Amino acid sequence: MPKLLKTQVAIIGAGPSGLLLGQLLAKHGIENIVVERQSKEYVLSRIRAGVLEQGTVGLLDEAGVGERLHREGLIHHGFDIAFHDHHLHLHLEQLTQGKYVTVYGQTEVTKDLSDARQASHLDTFYEASHVQVSELLTKKPLVQFEQDHQAYQIEADYIAGCDGYHGVCRASIPRESIEEFERVYPFGWLGILSDTPPVQEELLYGNHPNGFYLCSMRSHTRSRYYLQCSVDEDIANWPDERFWDQLQSRLPSSISANLVRGPSIEKSIAPLRSFVAEPLRYGQMFLAGDAGHIVPPTGAKGLNLAASDIYYLSNALIDFYRQSNPKGLESYSRTALQRIWKAERFSWWLTNMLHQFPEKSGFDQRIAQAEFDYLCQSELAQKALAENYVGLPY
Ligand code: RFL
Ligand code: PHB
């Protein structure tokens, strides 16, 4: 017999979307249960995003988890783009009237949220198997799962599908009730993390004839680097020395001498895709974060979009429970999608300018070069890039 549980909002997924939603709802006295397929250790070991918009930081503050972020996060007032050997500095503060980004790993964001959830004794089921959502068009949607050979059934008012791109929530929506838009890129990012000082103080995105590269960081002593690689690349072919040699050869000559090599403490390949599902609601279930959309990481928008979805969804649920006002829930999908598509456009555009496309003609390469030249010469073009990079308003 399944154990029967009741809650107001059942949240599927304990990534940043699910945990942030749970925390914001709990602050307003709204009951929620989180169900996660993986173990807590696995979730907390994933290395992903690194750049937070001010809106994301504000939400984390509101959720009560901003203390360590403000202590350890690095404020970045700008970043660089290199195109072959040409170099452009984007001064975010000047271009956006005072805005900036914070470099603080998604791993740390997830840890802070997870610690706060544990401290508040909120129900969280890790290592849940056979997770299913059903009765979505009724007033009492259900979540069923197993944990430690015990079956559970949660009866909720709403389900929040925060279970990422490969989750069960979007997959449970009948095909005729959802439309999907997708672009898959013919390359991936090979990333390494190493306990070495970053090659420079701010981030550097570069396009080199051998492919894209990104120099990022987690702290003054921990670097995160990425190289464009082919989608079917075998990571076994990338011993550390090959990675460092390749990165060094792609860096502008003025910078490459500063590269400090060291053993990698993590190495992984991520495919790149643009994807949006519409609408982000099916009956009593809402999709948020990567469950509803994916951007290539070039614009650092994935985690930040997840946060803006949660901003709209948490406020909609709070209005519903506190003031019986369903308007936010009714408009959630439309409102969130407007911001999502703008971030999709930006990430697609930056990806196109900064990567080598194997199938692209000489014409396309000249266009990418012209895009970069225009950016170097036009303050208006730089302002548009900076405005998107620091995050469009909610
Ligand atoms: P997540 O983080 O994928 O979490 C979903 C959770 O749901 C669980 N799950 C299930 N749980 C229960 N039942 C099921 N059937 C389930 N199926 C899945 C999963 O185990 C997981 O724990 O989605 P969420 O919370 O929406 O968060 C999205 C972000 O993780 C993602 O957008 C970012 O990491 C993207 N991203 C970046 N975003 C930025 O804003 N700035 C960046 O600098 C940035 N860099 C990146 C990135 C993503 C990358 N990769 C690996 C794709 C760099 C990389 C390399
Ligand atoms: C990262 O530090 O992992 C990172 C930074 C900027 C991006 C993508 C990833 O655009």
Coordinates of C-alpha atoms and ligand atoms in Angstrom, one line a residue:
M1 CA 0.0 0.0 0.0
P2 CA 1.4 3.4 -0.8
K3 CA 1.8 5.9 2.0
L4 CA -0.5 8.8 1.3
L5 CA 0.7 12.4 1.7
K6 CA -1.0 15.7 1.1
T7 CA 0.5 19.1 0.3
Q8 CA -0.2 22.3 -1.5
V9 CA 2.6 22.2 -4.1
A10 CA 4.4 19.0 -5.1
I11 CA 7.8 20.0 -6.6
I12 CA 9.5 17.5 -8.9
G13 CA 13.3 18.0 -9.0
A14 CA 15.8 19.3 -6.4
G15 CA 17.9 21.3 -8.8
P16 CA 18.1 25.1 -8.3
S17 CA 14.6 25.7 -9.7
G18 CA 12.8 23.2 -7.4
L19 CA 14.8 24.2 -4.3
L20 CA 14.4 27.9 -4.9
L21 CA 10.6 27.5 -5.4
G22 CA 10.3 25.4 -2.3
Q23 CA 12.2 28.0 -0.2
L24 CA 10.2 31.0 -1.5
L25 CA 6.9 29.2 -0.9
A26 CA 7.8 28.0 2.5
K27 CA 8.7 31.7 3.5
H28 CA 5.0 32.5 2.7
G29 CA 3.7 29.5 4.6
I30 CA 2.8 27.5 1.5
E31 CA 3.4 23.7 2.1
N32 CA 5.5 21.9 -0.4
I33 CA 7.2 18.5 -0.9
V34 CA 10.3 18.0 -3.1
V35 CA 10.8 14.7 -4.9
E36 CA 14.2 14.1 -6.5
R37 CA 15.3 11.1 -8.6
Q38 CA 19.0 11.4 -7.7
S39 CA 20.8 11.2 -4.3
K40 CA 21.6 14.5 -2.6
E41 CA 25.3 13.9 -3.0
Y42 CA 24.9 13.5 -6.7
V43 CA 22.8 16.7 -7.0
L44 CA 25.4 18.6 -5.0
S45 CA 28.3 17.4 -7.0
R46 CA 27.2 18.6 -10.4
I47 CA 29.3 21.4 -11.8
R48 CA 27.3 23.7 -14.0
A49 CA 26.6 27.4 -14.2
G50 CA 28.9 30.1 -12.8
V51 CA 27.4 33.6 -13.5
L52 CA 24.5 35.1 -11.6
E53 CA 22.4 38.1 -12.7
Q54 CA 21.5 40.6 -10.1
G55 CA 17.8 39.5 -10.3
T56 CA 18.9 35.9 -9.4
V57 CA 21.0 37.2 -6.5
G58 CA 18.0 39.3 -5.3
L59 CA 15.7 36.2 -5.4
L60 CA 18.3 34.1 -3.5
D61 CA 18.4 36.9 -0.9
E62 CA 14.6 36.8 -0.7
A63 CA 14.7 33.1 -0.2
G64 CA 17.1 33.7 2.8
V65 CA 20.1 32.0 1.2
G66 CA 22.3 35.0 0.1
E67 CA 24.7 35.2 3.1
R68 CA 27.5 33.0 1.8
L69 CA 27.0 34.2 -1.8
H70 CA 27.6 37.8 -0.7
R71 CA 30.7 36.7 1.2
E72 CA 32.3 34.4 -1.3
G73 CA 30.8 35.5 -4.7
L74 CA 33.0 37.6 -7.0
I75 CA 31.4 40.8 -8.4
H76 CA 32.4 41.2 -12.1
H77 CA 32.0 44.6 -13.6
G78 CA 32.9 43.4 -17.1
F79 CA 34.2 40.6 -19.3
D80 CA 36.2 40.2 -22.5
I81 CA 35.5 38.8 -26.0
A82 CA 38.4 37.8 -28.2
F83 CA 38.0 37.1 -31.9
H84 CA 41.1 35.4 -33.2
D85 CA 43.8 37.9 -32.0
H86 CA 41.5 40.9 -31.5
H87 CA 40.3 41.7 -28.0
L88 CA 37.2 43.6 -26.8
H89 CA 36.5 44.6 -23.2
L90 CA 32.9 45.1 -22.2
H91 CA 32.6 47.3 -19.2
L92 CA 29.2 46.1 -18.0
E93 CA 28.8 48.9 -15.4
Q94 CA 29.4 51.7 -17.9
L95 CA 27.3 50.1 -20.6
T96 CA 24.3 49.3 -18.3
Q97 CA 24.3 52.2 -15.9
G98 CA 25.7 50.4 -12.9
K99 CA 24.8 46.7 -13.4
Y100 CA 27.1 43.8 -12.8
V101 CA 27.1 40.0 -12.5
T102 CA 28.2 37.8 -9.6
V103 CA 30.5 34.8 -10.2
Y104 CA 29.3 32.0 -7.8
G105 CA 28.9 28.4 -8.8
Q106 CA 25.6 26.7 -9.3
T107 CA 27.0 23.9 -7.1
E108 CA 27.2 26.5 -4.2
V109 CA 23.7 27.9 -4.9
T110 CA 22.2 24.4 -4.8
K111 CA 24.1 23.6 -1.6
D112 CA 22.9 26.9 0.1
L113 CA 19.3 26.1 -0.9
S114 CA 19.6 22.5 0.2
D115 CA 21.1 23.4 3.6
A116 CA 18.3 26.0 4.1
R117 CA 15.6 23.4 3.2
Q118 CA 17.1 20.9 5.6
A119 CA 17.4 23.5 8.4
S120 CA 13.6 24.3 8.0
H121 CA 12.8 20.5 8.1
L122 CA 10.9 20.7 4.8
D123 CA 9.9 17.3 3.3
T124 CA 12.4 16.2 0.6
F125 CA 12.5 12.7 -0.9
Y126 CA 15.9 12.0 -2.6
E127 CA 16.6 8.8 -4.6
A128 CA 12.9 8.6 -5.5
S129 CA 12.4 6.0 -8.3
H130 CA 9.4 5.4 -10.7
V131 CA 8.3 9.0 -10.3
Q132 CA 5.0 9.6 -12.1
V133 CA 2.6 12.5 -12.3
S134 CA -1.1 11.9 -13.1
E135 CA -4.6 13.4 -12.8
L136 CA -3.2 16.6 -14.1
L137 CA -6.5 17.9 -15.5
T138 CA -8.3 17.4 -12.2
K139 CA -8.2 19.6 -9.0
K140 CA -6.1 17.0 -7.2
P141 CA -3.1 16.0 -9.3
L142 CA -1.1 13.1 -8.0
V143 CA 2.6 12.3 -7.7
Q144 CA 3.6 8.7 -7.2
F145 CA 7.1 7.3 -6.5
E146 CA 9.0 4.8 -4.6
Q147 CA 11.8 5.2 -2.1
D148 CA 13.6 2.4 -0.2
H149 CA 11.0 -0.1 -1.4
Q150 CA 8.2 2.0 0.0
A151 CA 5.5 3.4 -2.4
Y152 CA 4.3 6.9 -1.9
Q153 CA 1.4 9.0 -3.3
I154 CA 1.2 12.7 -2.9
E155 CA -2.1 14.5 -3.5
A156 CA -1.4 18.2 -4.2
D157 CA -3.2 21.3 -5.4
Y158 CA -0.4 22.0 -8.0
I159 CA 2.6 20.2 -9.3
A160 CA 5.8 22.2 -10.3
G161 CA 7.8 20.4 -12.9
C162 CA 11.3 21.5 -12.0
D163 CA 12.9 18.2 -13.2
G164 CA 15.2 19.4 -16.0
Y165 CA 15.3 18.6 -19.6
H166 CA 15.2 14.8 -19.2
G167 CA 12.5 14.9 -16.5
V168 CA 9.1 13.2 -16.3
C169 CA 6.9 16.2 -16.1
R170 CA 7.1 17.6 -19.6
A171 CA 7.2 14.0 -20.9
S172 CA 3.8 13.3 -19.2
I173 CA 2.0 16.0 -21.3
P174 CA 0.1 14.6 -24.3
R175 CA 2.0 15.4 -27.5
E176 CA -1.0 17.4 -28.9
S177 CA -1.1 19.7 -25.9
I178 CA 2.5 20.9 -26.1
E179 CA 4.6 22.4 -28.9
E180 CA 8.4 22.1 -28.9
F181 CA 10.9 24.3 -30.7
E182 CA 14.5 23.1 -30.9
R183 CA 17.9 23.8 -32.4
V184 CA 20.7 21.3 -31.8
Y185 CA 24.3 22.7 -32.4
P186 CA 26.9 20.5 -34.1
F187 CA 29.4 20.8 -31.2
G188 CA 29.7 20.5 -27.4
W189 CA 31.7 22.1 -24.6
L190 CA 34.5 20.2 -22.9
G191 CA 34.9 21.7 -19.5
I192 CA 37.5 21.3 -16.8
L193 CA 37.7 22.6 -13.2
S194 CA 41.2 23.0 -11.7
D195 CA 42.6 24.5 -8.5
T196 CA 44.8 27.0 -10.4
P197 CA 44.5 30.8 -10.4
P198 CA 42.3 32.1 -13.3
V199 CA 44.2 33.3 -16.4
Q200 CA 42.7 36.8 -15.9
E201 CA 40.5 38.5 -13.4
E202 CA 37.4 38.6 -15.6
L203 CA 35.7 36.1 -17.9
L204 CA 37.1 35.7 -21.5
Y205 CA 34.9 34.3 -24.3
G206 CA 36.8 33.6 -27.5
N207 CA 36.4 32.5 -31.1
H208 CA 39.5 30.9 -32.5
P209 CA 39.9 29.1 -35.9
N210 CA 40.2 25.9 -33.8
G211 CA 36.9 26.7 -32.0
F212 CA 35.3 28.5 -29.1
Y213 CA 36.9 28.8 -25.7
L214 CA 35.8 30.3 -22.3
C215 CA 38.0 31.2 -19.4
S216 CA 35.8 31.4 -16.3
M217 CA 36.4 30.7 -12.6
R218 CA 34.8 29.8 -9.2
S219 CA 37.2 31.8 -7.0
H220 CA 40.7 33.5 -7.1
T221 CA 42.2 30.0 -6.8
R222 CA 39.8 27.8 -8.8
S223 CA 39.4 28.1 -12.6
R224 CA 36.7 26.8 -14.9
Y225 CA 37.7 26.5 -18.6
Y226 CA 35.8 25.3 -21.6
L227 CA 36.7 24.3 -25.2
Q228 CA 34.4 23.8 -28.1
C229 CA 34.7 20.1 -29.1
S230 CA 32.7 17.8 -31.4
V231 CA 29.5 16.4 -30.1
D232 CA 30.7 12.8 -30.2
E233 CA 34.0 13.5 -28.6
D234 CA 35.3 10.8 -26.3
I235 CA 36.5 12.4 -23.0
A236 CA 39.2 9.7 -22.7
N237 CA 40.9 11.4 -25.7
W238 CA 41.4 14.5 -23.6
P239 CA 44.1 14.0 -21.0
D240 CA 44.8 17.2 -19.1
E241 CA 47.9 18.1 -21.0
R242 CA 46.0 18.0 -24.3
F243 CA 43.3 20.3 -22.9
W244 CA 45.9 22.8 -21.6
D245 CA 47.8 22.7 -24.9
Q246 CA 44.7 23.3 -26.9
L247 CA 43.5 26.1 -24.6
Q248 CA 46.8 27.8 -24.6
S249 CA 47.0 27.7 -28.4
R250 CA 43.5 29.3 -28.7
L251 CA 44.2 32.2 -26.2
P252 CA 45.3 35.6 -27.5
S253 CA 49.1 35.9 -27.4
S254 CA 48.9 38.7 -24.8
I255 CA 47.1 36.4 -22.4
S256 CA 48.4 32.9 -23.0
A257 CA 51.6 33.3 -21.1
N258 CA 49.5 33.8 -17.9
L259 CA 47.8 30.4 -18.1
V260 CA 48.6 28.3 -15.1
R261 CA 48.2 24.6 -15.6
G262 CA 47.3 22.0 -13.0
P263 CA 45.5 18.7 -12.6
S264 CA 41.8 18.8 -13.5
I265 CA 39.4 18.0 -10.6
E266 CA 36.4 17.6 -12.9
K267 CA 36.1 17.1 -16.6
S268 CA 32.9 16.7 -18.6
I269 CA 31.3 17.3 -22.0
A270 CA 28.0 19.1 -22.4
P271 CA 26.0 19.2 -25.6
L272 CA 24.6 22.5 -26.8
R273 CA 21.0 23.0 -27.7
S274 CA 18.3 25.7 -27.8
F275 CA 14.8 24.4 -26.8
V276 CA 11.5 25.8 -25.7
A277 CA 8.3 24.0 -24.9
E278 CA 4.9 25.9 -25.1
P279 CA 2.9 26.4 -23.1
L280 CA 4.5 25.9 -19.7
R281 CA 1.3 24.7 -18.1
Y282 CA -0.8 21.6 -18.5
G283 CA -3.8 21.6 -16.1
Q284 CA -2.6 21.8 -12.6
M285 CA 1.1 21.3 -13.6
F286 CA 3.6 24.1 -14.4
L287 CA 7.0 23.7 -16.0
A288 CA 9.9 25.8 -14.8
G289 CA 13.7 26.0 -15.6
D290 CA 15.3 23.4 -17.8
A291 CA 12.1 21.3 -17.8
G292 CA 10.6 23.9 -20.1
H293 CA 13.6 25.4 -22.0
I294 CA 17.3 25.0 -22.7
V295 CA 19.8 27.6 -23.9
P296 CA 23.3 27.0 -25.0
P297 CA 25.6 28.1 -22.1
T298 CA 27.3 30.8 -24.1
G299 CA 25.2 33.6 -22.6
A300 CA 25.2 32.2 -19.1
K301 CA 21.4 32.3 -19.1
G302 CA 20.2 28.8 -18.1
L303 CA 20.3 29.1 -14.3
N304 CA 19.2 32.8 -14.5
L305 CA 16.2 31.9 -16.6
A306 CA 15.3 29.1 -14.2
A307 CA 15.4 31.8 -11.5
S308 CA 13.1 34.2 -13.4
D309 CA 10.6 31.4 -14.0
I310 CA 10.6 30.8 -10.3
Y311 CA 10.1 34.5 -9.6
Y312 CA 6.9 34.4 -11.8
L313 CA 5.7 31.1 -10.5
S314 CA 6.3 31.7 -6.8
N315 CA 4.6 35.1 -6.9
A316 CA 1.6 33.5 -8.8
L317 CA 1.3 30.8 -6.2
I318 CA 1.6 33.3 -3.3
D319 CA -1.1 35.5 -4.8
F320 CA -3.3 32.5 -5.3
Y321 CA -2.9 31.2 -1.7
R322 CA -2.8 34.5 0.1
Q323 CA -5.3 36.5 -1.9
S324 CA -7.3 33.9 -3.8
N325 CA -6.0 35.7 -6.9
P326 CA -5.5 33.2 -9.8
K327 CA -4.4 35.8 -12.3
G328 CA -0.6 35.1 -12.0
L329 CA -1.2 31.4 -12.5
E330 CA -3.3 32.0 -15.5
S331 CA -0.6 34.3 -17.1
Y332 CA 2.5 32.4 -15.9
S333 CA 3.3 30.6 -19.1
R334 CA 2.8 33.7 -21.3
T335 CA 4.8 36.0 -19.0
A336 CA 7.6 33.6 -18.5
L337 CA 7.9 32.7 -22.2
Q338 CA 8.3 36.4 -23.2
R339 CA 11.5 36.6 -21.1
I340 CA 12.6 33.1 -22.1
W341 CA 12.4 33.8 -25.9
K342 CA 14.6 36.9 -25.4
A343 CA 17.2 34.9 -23.6
E344 CA 17.0 32.2 -26.3
R345 CA 17.6 34.8 -28.9
F346 CA 20.6 36.2 -27.1
S347 CA 22.2 32.8 -26.4
W348 CA 21.6 31.7 -30.0
W349 CA 23.2 34.9 -31.3
L350 CA 26.3 34.8 -29.1
T351 CA 26.7 31.1 -29.8
N352 CA 26.6 31.9 -33.5
M353 CA 29.2 34.6 -33.3
L354 CA 31.6 32.8 -31.1
H355 CA 31.7 29.2 -32.4
Q356 CA 33.2 27.5 -35.5
F357 CA 30.4 25.7 -37.3
P358 CA 31.7 22.7 -39.3
E359 CA 29.1 23.1 -42.0
K360 CA 29.3 26.9 -42.3
S361 CA 30.4 28.5 -45.5
G362 CA 32.9 31.3 -46.0
F363 CA 29.9 33.6 -46.1
D364 CA 28.8 32.7 -42.6
Q365 CA 32.3 33.2 -41.3
R366 CA 32.6 36.6 -42.7
I367 CA 29.2 37.5 -41.2
A368 CA 30.5 36.4 -37.7
Q369 CA 33.6 38.5 -38.3
A370 CA 31.4 41.5 -39.3
E371 CA 29.3 41.0 -36.2
F372 CA 32.4 41.2 -34.0
D373 CA 33.8 44.2 -35.9
Y374 CA 30.4 46.0 -35.5
L375 CA 30.5 45.2 -31.8
C376 CA 34.0 46.7 -31.5
Q377 CA 33.0 49.9 -33.3
S378 CA 29.5 50.5 -32.0
E379 CA 28.8 51.5 -28.4
L380 CA 25.1 50.9 -29.1
A381 CA 25.8 47.3 -30.1
Q382 CA 27.9 46.9 -26.9
K383 CA 25.1 48.3 -24.8
A384 CA 22.7 45.8 -26.3
L385 CA 25.0 42.9 -25.5
A386 CA 25.7 44.2 -22.0
E387 CA 22.0 44.7 -21.3
N388 CA 21.2 41.1 -22.2
Y389 CA 24.3 39.7 -20.4
V390 CA 23.4 41.4 -17.0
G391 CA 19.8 40.1 -17.5
L392 CA 16.7 41.7 -18.8
P393 CA 14.3 43.0 -16.2
Y394 CA 11.6 40.7 -14.8
Ligands
RFL1 P1 18.4 20.9 -13.2 O1 19.5 21.5 -12.6 O2 18.6 20.0 -14.4 O3 17.6 20.1 -12.1 C1 16.6 19.2 -12.4 C2 16.5 18.2 -11.3 O4 15.4 17.3 -11.5 C3 15.9 15.9 -11.2 N1 15.0 15.0 -12.0 C4 14.0 14.3 -11.4 N2 13.5 14.3 -10.2 C5 12.5 13.5 -10.0 N3 11.9 12.7 -10.9 C6 12.4 12.7 -12.2 N4 11.8 11.9 -13.1 C7 13.4 13.5 -12.5 N5 14.2 13.7 -13.6 C8 15.1 14.6 -13.3 C9 17.3 15.9 -11.7 O5 18.1 14.9 -11.1 C10 17.8 17.3 -11.2 O6 18.3 17.3 -9.9 O7 17.3 21.9 -13.7 P2 16.9 23.3 -13.1 O8 16.7 23.2 -11.6 O9 15.8 23.9 -13.9 O10 18.2 24.3 -13.3 C11 18.6 24.6 -14.5 C12 20.2 24.8 -14.5 O11 20.8 23.7 -13.9 C13 20.7 25.0 -15.9 O12 19.9 25.9 -16.7 C14 22.2 25.7 -15.9 O13 23.1 24.8 -15.3 C15 22.6 26.0 -17.3 N6 24.0 26.5 -17.3 C16 24.3 27.9 -17.0 N7 23.3 28.7 -16.6 C17 23.6 30.0 -16.2 O14 22.6 30.7 -15.9 N8 24.9 30.5 -16.2 C18 25.9 29.7 -16.6 O15 27.0 30.2 -16.5 C19 25.7 28.4 -17.0 N9 26.6 27.6 -17.4 C20 25.1 25.7 -17.7 C21 26.4 26.2 -17.7 C22 24.9 24.4 -18.0 C23 25.9 23.6 -18.4 N10 25.7 22.2 -18.7 C24 26.3 21.1 -18.1 C25 24.5 21.9 -19.4 C26 27.5 25.5 -18.1 C27 27.2 24.1 -18.5 C28 28.4 23.3 -18.9
PHB2 C1 30.9 28.8 -15.9 O1 31.7 29.4 -15.2 O2 30.7 27.6 -15.8 C2 30.3 29.6 -17.1 C3 30.5 30.9 -17.2 C4 29.9 31.6 -18.2 C5 29.2 30.9 -19.2 C6 29.0 29.6 -19.1 C7 29.6 28.9 -18.0 O3 28.6 31.6 -20.2

